[in-house]
Coordinates of C-alpha atoms in Angstrom, one line a residue:
Chain Z
M1 CA 34.8 -60.3 160.3
R2 CA 32.3 -59.0 157.3
T3 CA 34.7 -58.4 154.3
L4 CA 33.8 -56.3 151.3
H5 CA 35.9 -58.3 148.3
L6 CA 37.4 -55.8 145.7
I7 CA 37.2 -58.1 142.7
P8 CA 39.1 -57.1 139.1
N9 CA 37.1 -58.2 135.9
T10 CA 39.2 -59.3 132.3
L11 CA 40.1 -56.6 130.5
N12 CA 37.5 -57.9 127.9
S13 CA 38.6 -61.3 127.6
R14 CA 35.6 -64.4 128.0
T15 CA 38.1 -66.5 129.7
P16 CA 38.4 -65.5 133.2
L17 CA 39.3 -68.7 134.5
E18 CA 43.2 -67.8 132.4
H19 CA 42.8 -64.6 133.3
L20 CA 41.9 -64.4 136.9
P21 CA 43.3 -66.1 140.2
V22 CA 41.4 -69.0 142.4
S23 CA 41.2 -66.8 145.2
A24 CA 39.2 -63.9 143.2
L25 CA 37.2 -66.7 141.8
N26 CA 36.2 -67.7 145.1
A27 CA 35.3 -64.6 146.3
L28 CA 33.3 -64.2 143.3
K29 CA 31.3 -66.8 143.8
S30 CA 30.6 -66.9 147.3
C31 CA 29.3 -62.8 147.3
N32 CA 25.6 -62.8 146.6
R33 CA 25.4 -59.2 146.9
I34 CA 27.5 -57.8 144.4
I35 CA 28.2 -53.5 143.8
V36 CA 28.6 -53.2 140.1
E37 CA 29.7 -50.8 137.4
S38 CA 27.2 -52.1 135.2
D39 CA 25.0 -55.3 135.7
R40 CA 25.8 -56.5 131.9
F41 CA 29.9 -56.6 132.4
A42 CA 29.5 -58.1 135.9
R43 CA 26.9 -60.5 135.0
R44 CA 29.2 -61.7 131.9
L45 CA 31.8 -62.7 134.5
I46 CA 30.0 -64.7 136.7
K47 CA 28.9 -66.5 134.1
D48 CA 31.9 -67.0 132.1
S49 CA 33.4 -68.2 135.8
F50 CA 31.0 -70.2 136.8
P51 CA 28.1 -71.3 133.8
N52 CA 25.9 -73.3 136.2
L53 CA 25.8 -70.7 138.5
N54 CA 22.3 -68.9 138.3
P55 CA 23.6 -65.2 138.2
E56 CA 19.8 -64.1 139.3
K57 CA 20.7 -65.1 142.3
K58 CA 23.2 -62.4 143.1
E59 CA 21.9 -58.7 144.2
S60 CA 23.4 -55.8 142.5
F61 CA 23.9 -52.6 143.2
L62 CA 25.2 -50.1 140.3
L63 CA 28.1 -47.9 141.5
N64 CA 29.2 -45.5 138.5
E65 CA 29.4 -41.9 137.6
H66 CA 25.6 -41.9 137.6
T67 CA 24.9 -43.0 141.1
T68 CA 23.9 -39.8 143.2
P69 CA 24.5 -39.2 147.1
E70 CA 21.0 -40.4 147.8
D71 CA 21.9 -43.6 146.5
L72 CA 24.6 -44.4 148.2
V73 CA 22.4 -44.1 151.1
D74 CA 20.8 -47.3 150.3
L75 CA 23.7 -48.9 150.1
L76 CA 24.8 -48.2 153.8
Q77 CA 21.5 -50.5 154.6
W78 CA 23.7 -53.4 153.0
F79 CA 26.6 -52.4 155.5
K80 CA 24.4 -53.6 158.3
N81 CA 23.6 -56.7 157.4
D82 CA 26.1 -59.8 157.8
E83 CA 26.6 -60.8 154.4
D84 CA 29.7 -60.2 152.5
I85 CA 30.1 -58.2 149.6
A86 CA 31.7 -58.0 146.7
V87 CA 32.8 -55.0 144.0
I88 CA 33.4 -55.8 140.4
S89 CA 34.2 -53.5 137.5
D90 CA 33.4 -53.5 133.5
A91 CA 37.3 -53.8 133.1
G92 CA 40.3 -54.4 135.7
A93 CA 40.6 -53.6 139.0
P94 CA 37.3 -51.7 141.0
A95 CA 38.4 -48.0 142.5
V96 CA 41.3 -47.7 139.9
A97 CA 40.5 -45.8 137.1
D98 CA 37.0 -47.2 137.9
P99 CA 34.0 -46.9 140.2
G100 CA 34.1 -48.4 143.5
A101 CA 36.1 -46.2 145.9
A102 CA 32.7 -44.9 147.3
A103 CA 31.9 -48.5 148.2
V104 CA 35.6 -48.8 150.0
R105 CA 35.2 -46.1 152.0
I106 CA 31.6 -46.9 153.5
A107 CA 33.4 -50.2 154.4
H108 CA 36.3 -48.7 156.0
N109 CA 33.8 -46.4 158.2
A110 CA 31.5 -49.6 158.6
G111 CA 35.0 -51.3 160.3
W112 CA 34.5 -53.9 157.4
R113 CA 37.6 -55.7 156.3
V114 CA 38.4 -54.8 152.5
Q115 CA 40.0 -57.6 150.5
P116 CA 41.4 -56.3 147.4
H117 CA 41.9 -59.3 145.0
I118 CA 44.7 -60.2 142.3
G119 CA 43.7 -59.4 138.8
P120 CA 44.0 -57.6 135.5
S121 CA 44.8 -53.6 135.9
S122 CA 46.2 -52.8 132.5
I123 CA 48.2 -49.6 134.1
L124 CA 50.1 -52.0 135.9
L125 CA 50.6 -54.4 132.8
A126 CA 51.3 -51.6 130.9
L127 CA 54.1 -50.0 132.8
M128 CA 56.0 -53.4 133.3
A129 CA 55.8 -54.0 129.7
S130 CA 57.2 -50.4 129.2
G131 CA 60.5 -50.9 130.9
M132 CA 60.5 -47.7 132.1
N133 CA 61.0 -46.4 135.4
G134 CA 58.7 -48.0 137.5
Q135 CA 60.3 -47.0 140.9
Q136 CA 58.3 -43.5 140.7
F137 CA 55.9 -43.2 137.9
S138 CA 52.5 -41.0 138.0
F139 CA 48.8 -42.4 136.4
K140 CA 46.9 -39.1 134.7
G141 CA 43.9 -40.9 134.2
Y142 CA 41.8 -40.1 131.1
L143 CA 43.3 -36.5 129.7
P144 CA 40.5 -34.1 129.4
R145 CA 39.5 -32.4 126.4
D146 CA 39.7 -29.1 127.8
R147 CA 42.4 -27.5 126.1
K148 CA 43.5 -25.1 128.9
I149 CA 43.5 -28.2 131.5
R150 CA 45.0 -30.5 128.6
E151 CA 47.6 -28.1 128.7
R152 CA 48.2 -27.9 132.6
I153 CA 48.6 -31.8 132.9
W154 CA 51.0 -31.8 129.9
K155 CA 53.3 -29.2 131.7
E156 CA 53.1 -31.4 135.0
M157 CA 53.8 -34.2 132.9
K158 CA 57.1 -32.9 131.2
E159 CA 57.9 -31.4 135.1
G160 CA 57.8 -35.3 136.3
L161 CA 59.7 -36.4 134.1
S162 CA 62.8 -33.6 133.5
R163 CA 62.5 -33.1 137.4
R164 CA 61.9 -36.6 138.8
K165 CA 62.1 -38.9 136.3
E166 CA 58.7 -40.3 137.1
T167 CA 57.5 -42.1 134.5
Q168 CA 53.6 -40.9 132.7
V169 CA 51.1 -42.6 132.3
F170 CA 48.0 -41.7 130.8
M171 CA 44.8 -43.0 128.9
E172 CA 42.3 -41.3 126.4
P173 CA 38.6 -41.9 125.4
P174 CA 39.0 -44.7 122.8
Y175 CA 38.1 -42.6 120.5
R176 CA 40.5 -40.1 120.5
N177 CA 43.6 -42.2 120.9
D178 CA 45.0 -41.5 117.3
R179 CA 44.8 -38.1 118.2
A180 CA 46.6 -38.7 121.5
F181 CA 49.4 -40.7 119.6
K182 CA 50.1 -37.6 117.4
E183 CA 50.1 -34.9 120.2
C184 CA 52.6 -37.7 121.6
L185 CA 54.8 -37.4 118.0
N186 CA 54.5 -33.5 118.2
N187 CA 54.7 -32.3 121.9
L188 CA 58.0 -34.6 122.8
P189 CA 61.7 -34.1 122.3
A190 CA 63.2 -36.4 119.8
D191 CA 65.1 -38.8 122.0
Q192 CA 61.9 -38.9 124.6
Q193 CA 60.8 -42.5 125.1
L194 CA 57.4 -43.3 124.7
C195 CA 55.6 -47.0 125.0
V196 CA 52.0 -47.3 123.6
A197 CA 50.4 -50.5 124.7
V198 CA 46.9 -51.7 122.9
D199 CA 44.8 -54.5 123.9
I200 CA 46.4 -55.6 126.7
T201 CA 45.8 -59.4 127.6
L202 CA 43.8 -59.9 124.4
E203 CA 44.7 -62.1 121.4
T204 CA 45.8 -58.5 120.0
E205 CA 47.7 -57.1 122.5
W206 CA 50.2 -54.8 121.2
I207 CA 53.2 -52.9 123.2
R208 CA 55.7 -50.9 122.1
S209 CA 58.4 -48.7 123.0
F210 CA 60.6 -46.8 120.8
A211 CA 62.2 -43.3 121.0
I212 CA 60.0 -40.4 119.5
S213 CA 62.5 -40.3 116.3
D214 CA 61.8 -44.0 116.2
W215 CA 57.9 -44.1 116.3
K216 CA 57.9 -41.7 113.0
H217 CA 59.6 -44.4 111.3
Q218 CA 57.1 -47.1 112.8
I219 CA 54.0 -49.0 111.1
V220 CA 51.4 -48.2 113.4
P221 CA 48.3 -49.8 113.9
D222 CA 45.4 -48.1 113.7
L223 CA 44.5 -47.3 117.5
D224 CA 40.7 -46.3 116.9
K225 CA 38.0 -47.6 119.8
R226 CA 40.5 -49.9 121.1
P227 CA 41.9 -50.1 124.8
C228 CA 45.0 -48.0 125.1
L229 CA 47.4 -47.0 127.6
F230 CA 50.2 -44.3 126.6
L231 CA 53.7 -44.0 129.0
I232 CA 56.4 -41.5 128.8
G233 CA 59.5 -41.6 130.5
H234 CA 63.3 -43.1 130.5
Chain E
M1 CA 57.0 -64.3 117.7
R2 CA 59.9 -64.6 120.6
T3 CA 58.2 -63.3 123.7
L4 CA 59.2 -61.8 126.8
H5 CA 57.3 -62.8 129.5
L6 CA 56.9 -60.8 132.8
I7 CA 55.8 -62.8 135.6
P8 CA 55.1 -61.6 139.1
N9 CA 55.9 -63.6 142.0
T10 CA 53.4 -64.0 145.3
L11 CA 53.7 -61.5 148.1
N12 CA 55.4 -64.2 149.7
S13 CA 52.6 -66.5 150.0
R14 CA 53.6 -70.3 149.2
T15 CA 50.4 -70.6 147.0
P16 CA 51.0 -69.4 143.8
L17 CA 48.1 -71.7 142.3
E18 CA 45.8 -69.9 144.4
H19 CA 47.3 -66.4 143.7
L20 CA 48.4 -66.7 140.1
P21 CA 46.5 -67.1 137.0
V22 CA 47.0 -69.8 134.7
S23 CA 47.9 -67.8 132.1
A24 CA 51.2 -66.2 134.2
L25 CA 51.7 -70.1 135.5
N26 CA 51.7 -71.4 131.8
A27 CA 54.0 -69.0 131.2
L28 CA 56.6 -69.8 134.0
K29 CA 56.2 -73.6 133.7
S30 CA 57.5 -73.4 129.6
C31 CA 60.4 -70.8 129.8
N32 CA 63.7 -72.8 130.2
R33 CA 65.5 -69.1 130.5
I34 CA 64.6 -67.0 133.4
I35 CA 66.1 -63.5 134.5
V36 CA 65.2 -62.9 138.2
E37 CA 65.8 -61.0 141.0
S38 CA 67.5 -63.7 143.3
D39 CA 67.3 -67.1 142.6
R40 CA 66.1 -68.2 145.5
F41 CA 62.4 -66.9 145.3
A42 CA 62.0 -67.5 142.0
R43 CA 63.2 -71.5 142.4
R44 CA 60.8 -71.1 145.1
L45 CA 57.9 -70.1 143.1
I46 CA 58.8 -72.8 140.4
K47 CA 59.0 -75.5 142.9
D48 CA 55.9 -74.3 144.6
S49 CA 53.6 -74.1 141.4
F50 CA 54.9 -77.3 140.1
P51 CA 56.8 -79.7 142.7
N52 CA 57.2 -82.6 140.0
L53 CA 59.2 -79.9 137.7
N54 CA 63.2 -80.1 138.2
P55 CA 64.0 -76.4 138.7
E56 CA 67.6 -77.2 137.5
K57 CA 66.4 -77.3 134.1
K58 CA 65.8 -73.7 134.3
E59 CA 69.2 -71.5 133.8
S60 CA 69.2 -68.7 135.3
F61 CA 70.1 -64.8 134.7
L62 CA 70.9 -62.3 138.0
L63 CA 69.4 -59.0 137.1
N64 CA 69.0 -56.7 140.3
E65 CA 70.7 -53.6 141.9
H66 CA 74.3 -55.4 141.5
T67 CA 73.9 -56.3 138.2
T68 CA 76.5 -53.9 136.1
P69 CA 76.3 -53.1 132.2
E70 CA 79.0 -55.6 131.7
D71 CA 77.1 -58.1 132.6
L72 CA 73.9 -57.1 130.5
V73 CA 75.9 -57.4 127.8
D74 CA 76.4 -61.4 128.7
L75 CA 72.3 -61.0 128.4
L76 CA 72.2 -59.5 124.9
Q77 CA 73.0 -63.1 123.9
W78 CA 70.1 -64.5 125.1
F79 CA 67.9 -62.9 122.8
K80 CA 70.1 -63.8 119.7
N81 CA 68.8 -67.1 119.8
D82 CA 65.0 -68.3 119.5
E83 CA 63.8 -69.7 123.3
D84 CA 61.4 -67.3 125.0
I85 CA 62.4 -65.9 128.2
A86 CA 61.0 -64.9 131.6
V87 CA 61.4 -62.6 133.8
I88 CA 60.4 -63.2 137.6
S89 CA 60.7 -61.1 140.9
D90 CA 61.2 -61.8 144.2
A91 CA 58.0 -60.8 145.4
G92 CA 55.2 -58.7 142.9
A93 CA 55.3 -57.5 139.6
P94 CA 58.6 -57.6 137.9
A95 CA 59.8 -54.1 136.6
V96 CA 57.6 -52.3 138.8
A97 CA 58.9 -51.0 142.7
D98 CA 61.5 -54.4 141.0
P99 CA 64.3 -54.5 138.7
G100 CA 63.2 -56.4 135.2
A101 CA 63.1 -52.8 133.4
A102 CA 66.6 -53.7 131.3
A103 CA 65.5 -56.6 130.1
V104 CA 62.4 -55.3 128.9
R105 CA 64.6 -52.5 127.2
I106 CA 66.6 -55.5 125.7
A107 CA 63.6 -56.8 124.4
H108 CA 61.8 -53.4 122.9
N109 CA 65.0 -53.0 120.8
A110 CA 65.5 -56.7 119.5
G111 CA 62.0 -56.4 118.3
W112 CA 60.8 -59.2 120.9
R113 CA 56.7 -58.9 121.8
V114 CA 56.9 -57.7 125.6
Q115 CA 53.9 -60.0 127.4
P116 CA 52.9 -58.8 130.8
H117 CA 51.2 -61.4 133.0
I118 CA 48.7 -60.8 135.7
G119 CA 49.7 -61.0 139.5
P120 CA 50.0 -59.4 142.6
S121 CA 51.1 -56.0 142.7
S122 CA 51.4 -54.4 146.6
I123 CA 50.7 -50.9 145.0
L124 CA 47.4 -51.8 142.9
L125 CA 46.2 -54.1 145.5
A126 CA 47.0 -50.8 148.6
L127 CA 45.3 -48.4 145.8
M128 CA 42.1 -50.2 145.5
A129 CA 41.5 -51.1 149.3
S130 CA 42.2 -47.7 150.4
G131 CA 39.0 -46.0 148.9
M132 CA 41.0 -43.0 147.6
N133 CA 41.4 -41.6 144.3
G134 CA 42.5 -43.9 141.6
Q135 CA 41.5 -41.5 139.2
Q136 CA 44.9 -39.9 139.4
F137 CA 47.8 -41.0 141.5
S138 CA 51.6 -40.8 142.0
F139 CA 53.9 -43.9 143.3
K140 CA 56.8 -42.3 145.0
G141 CA 58.5 -45.6 145.4
Y142 CA 61.0 -46.6 148.4
L143 CA 61.8 -42.6 150.3
P144 CA 65.2 -41.9 151.1
R145 CA 66.8 -41.3 154.2
D146 CA 68.4 -38.6 152.9
R147 CA 67.0 -35.5 155.0
K148 CA 66.6 -33.3 152.2
I149 CA 66.0 -35.5 149.5
R150 CA 63.1 -36.6 151.9
E151 CA 61.7 -33.1 152.6
R152 CA 61.7 -32.7 148.8
I153 CA 59.2 -35.7 148.2
W154 CA 57.5 -34.9 150.9
K155 CA 56.7 -31.4 149.5
E156 CA 55.7 -32.7 146.6
M157 CA 53.6 -35.2 147.7
K158 CA 51.5 -32.3 149.9
E159 CA 51.6 -30.5 146.1
G160 CA 50.1 -33.3 144.4
L161 CA 47.5 -33.5 147.2
S162 CA 46.2 -30.2 147.3
R163 CA 46.9 -29.4 143.7
R164 CA 45.9 -32.5 141.9
K165 CA 44.2 -34.5 144.5
E166 CA 46.3 -37.1 143.1
T167 CA 46.8 -39.8 145.9
Q168 CA 50.5 -40.4 147.1
V169 CA 51.8 -43.8 147.5
F170 CA 54.9 -44.6 149.1
M171 CA 57.2 -47.2 150.8
E172 CA 60.1 -47.9 153.4
P173 CA 62.7 -50.1 153.7
P174 CA 60.5 -52.5 156.1
Y175 CA 62.7 -52.1 159.4
R176 CA 61.8 -47.8 158.8
N177 CA 58.2 -48.3 158.8
D178 CA 57.0 -47.9 162.4
R179 CA 58.6 -44.3 161.9
A180 CA 57.1 -43.4 158.6
F181 CA 53.8 -43.6 160.3
K182 CA 54.9 -41.5 162.8
E183 CA 56.0 -39.0 160.2
C184 CA 52.9 -39.3 158.5
L185 CA 50.9 -38.6 161.7
N186 CA 53.3 -35.6 162.7
N187 CA 53.4 -34.5 159.4
L188 CA 49.8 -34.2 158.0
P189 CA 46.7 -32.1 159.0
A190 CA 44.5 -33.6 160.8
D191 CA 41.9 -34.2 158.1
Q192 CA 43.8 -35.9 155.9
Q193 CA 43.2 -39.4 154.8
L194 CA 46.1 -41.9 155.5
C195 CA 45.5 -45.8 154.3
V196 CA 47.9 -48.1 156.0
A197 CA 48.1 -51.8 154.1
V198 CA 50.7 -54.4 155.8
D199 CA 50.6 -58.0 154.4
I200 CA 49.1 -57.7 151.2
T201 CA 47.0 -61.0 150.5
L202 CA 49.2 -62.8 153.5
E203 CA 47.1 -64.2 156.3
T204 CA 47.7 -61.4 158.4
E205 CA 46.9 -58.5 155.5
W206 CA 45.8 -55.7 157.8
I207 CA 44.3 -52.7 155.7
R208 CA 42.6 -49.5 157.6
S209 CA 42.0 -46.1 156.0
F210 CA 41.4 -43.2 158.6
A211 CA 41.8 -39.4 159.2
I212 CA 45.0 -38.4 160.8
S213 CA 42.9 -37.8 163.8
D214 CA 41.2 -40.9 164.0
W215 CA 44.4 -42.9 163.6
K216 CA 45.8 -41.6 166.7
H217 CA 43.0 -43.5 168.7
Q218 CA 43.2 -46.7 166.8
I219 CA 44.9 -49.6 167.6
V220 CA 47.8 -49.9 165.6
P221 CA 49.7 -53.2 164.9
D222 CA 53.3 -53.2 165.3
L223 CA 54.7 -52.8 161.2
D224 CA 58.5 -53.1 162.1
K225 CA 59.9 -55.4 159.5
R226 CA 56.4 -56.1 157.5
P227 CA 56.2 -55.3 153.9
C228 CA 53.8 -51.8 154.4
L229 CA 52.3 -49.5 151.9
F230 CA 51.4 -45.9 153.0
L231 CA 49.0 -44.1 150.9
I232 CA 47.9 -40.4 151.5
G233 CA 44.6 -38.9 149.9
H234 CA 40.9 -38.1 149.8

């Protein structure tokens, strides 16, 4: 059966052989047609995984926020032949807080098998390491800058916390991390648990979970421009 | 720095070397104190990963739904010495739809490093493969049997879908899968997208995503007693 392989990329580590399991690496090697968030990071993954493989052998299709519905018509052609295809994101799992879902939908409609491969997801790794409720949780994605929408999402998060004890997970564009951290300290009750997870899987990984009142006494590293997740919960 | 390693287990495959990355396997090998959901599955993982390692070398502490607060007092002793500790669940990521969070909280309070390792999570793999919105999603855990609570959760899921376009993810105790699938078909509008993901990462993996109206014409395998996730979204 023709298969669309969903292959996570490392979270900016250059050691895929340490961070990806064999089944994901095998799929990465075998597919000559790749759907990528950007050529640069996908080809870096191939080069770091298989230094002797010629990355030019692989034909790529860009699928990201700039892809138009017209572009997708070209992608449909790929699903008409019988070569397996791989989706590779810039970092982490394709189609989760990252592009890729459009290709998955095409594959389901075309009757292809869709095979997700094991690999890093900063959301899941942060949730594991938070010590918070992992039985019910809600991922809000990148918080918007628009003040009104942002206020609505904060309200939803507080409702989810109080009514359903669901852990609330969100991200920011990395240059707004420091501001978001201050927003958490100012916006949440003193006994509310907050986890900050920075540079997951990298040498500089830093994950801490405290009540808001305790965060005020912590030495917090500079979060600016580093990949960071914020988790609020119990 | 003393480290609590969070090590995912395979989703019942007996080939950990294929499904876990080297960094997770190294941590599994090095820790002689392990916190486990059950001894059987944790020791099977060790045996399958390192056939020459004596699994008796590792001392285990059971952390699951039967663990009492008094038991946790014994666990606190482990965090007073300087040996790294690993948490291993029966299948998938510790502390996500699985026990483990209590050990993570102890580690944070004791000032230990908490290191989550890459490995399978059926929730994330199903979300990737669903083709649905992975920018915002909500995991509801195992749906309760109590009719009133169940109705409330269905109401919340429908709100999350219509107001926020958040993909809704849930599980059932495996003997109730067939009933839950019928509940989806009866409970959701004809144009609503439903993904059913069964036996993820196993030979028998089966993942399909259709509108409710199209599901009614599909041949669906017997879901009874198989690990299964249900995803509803756009």
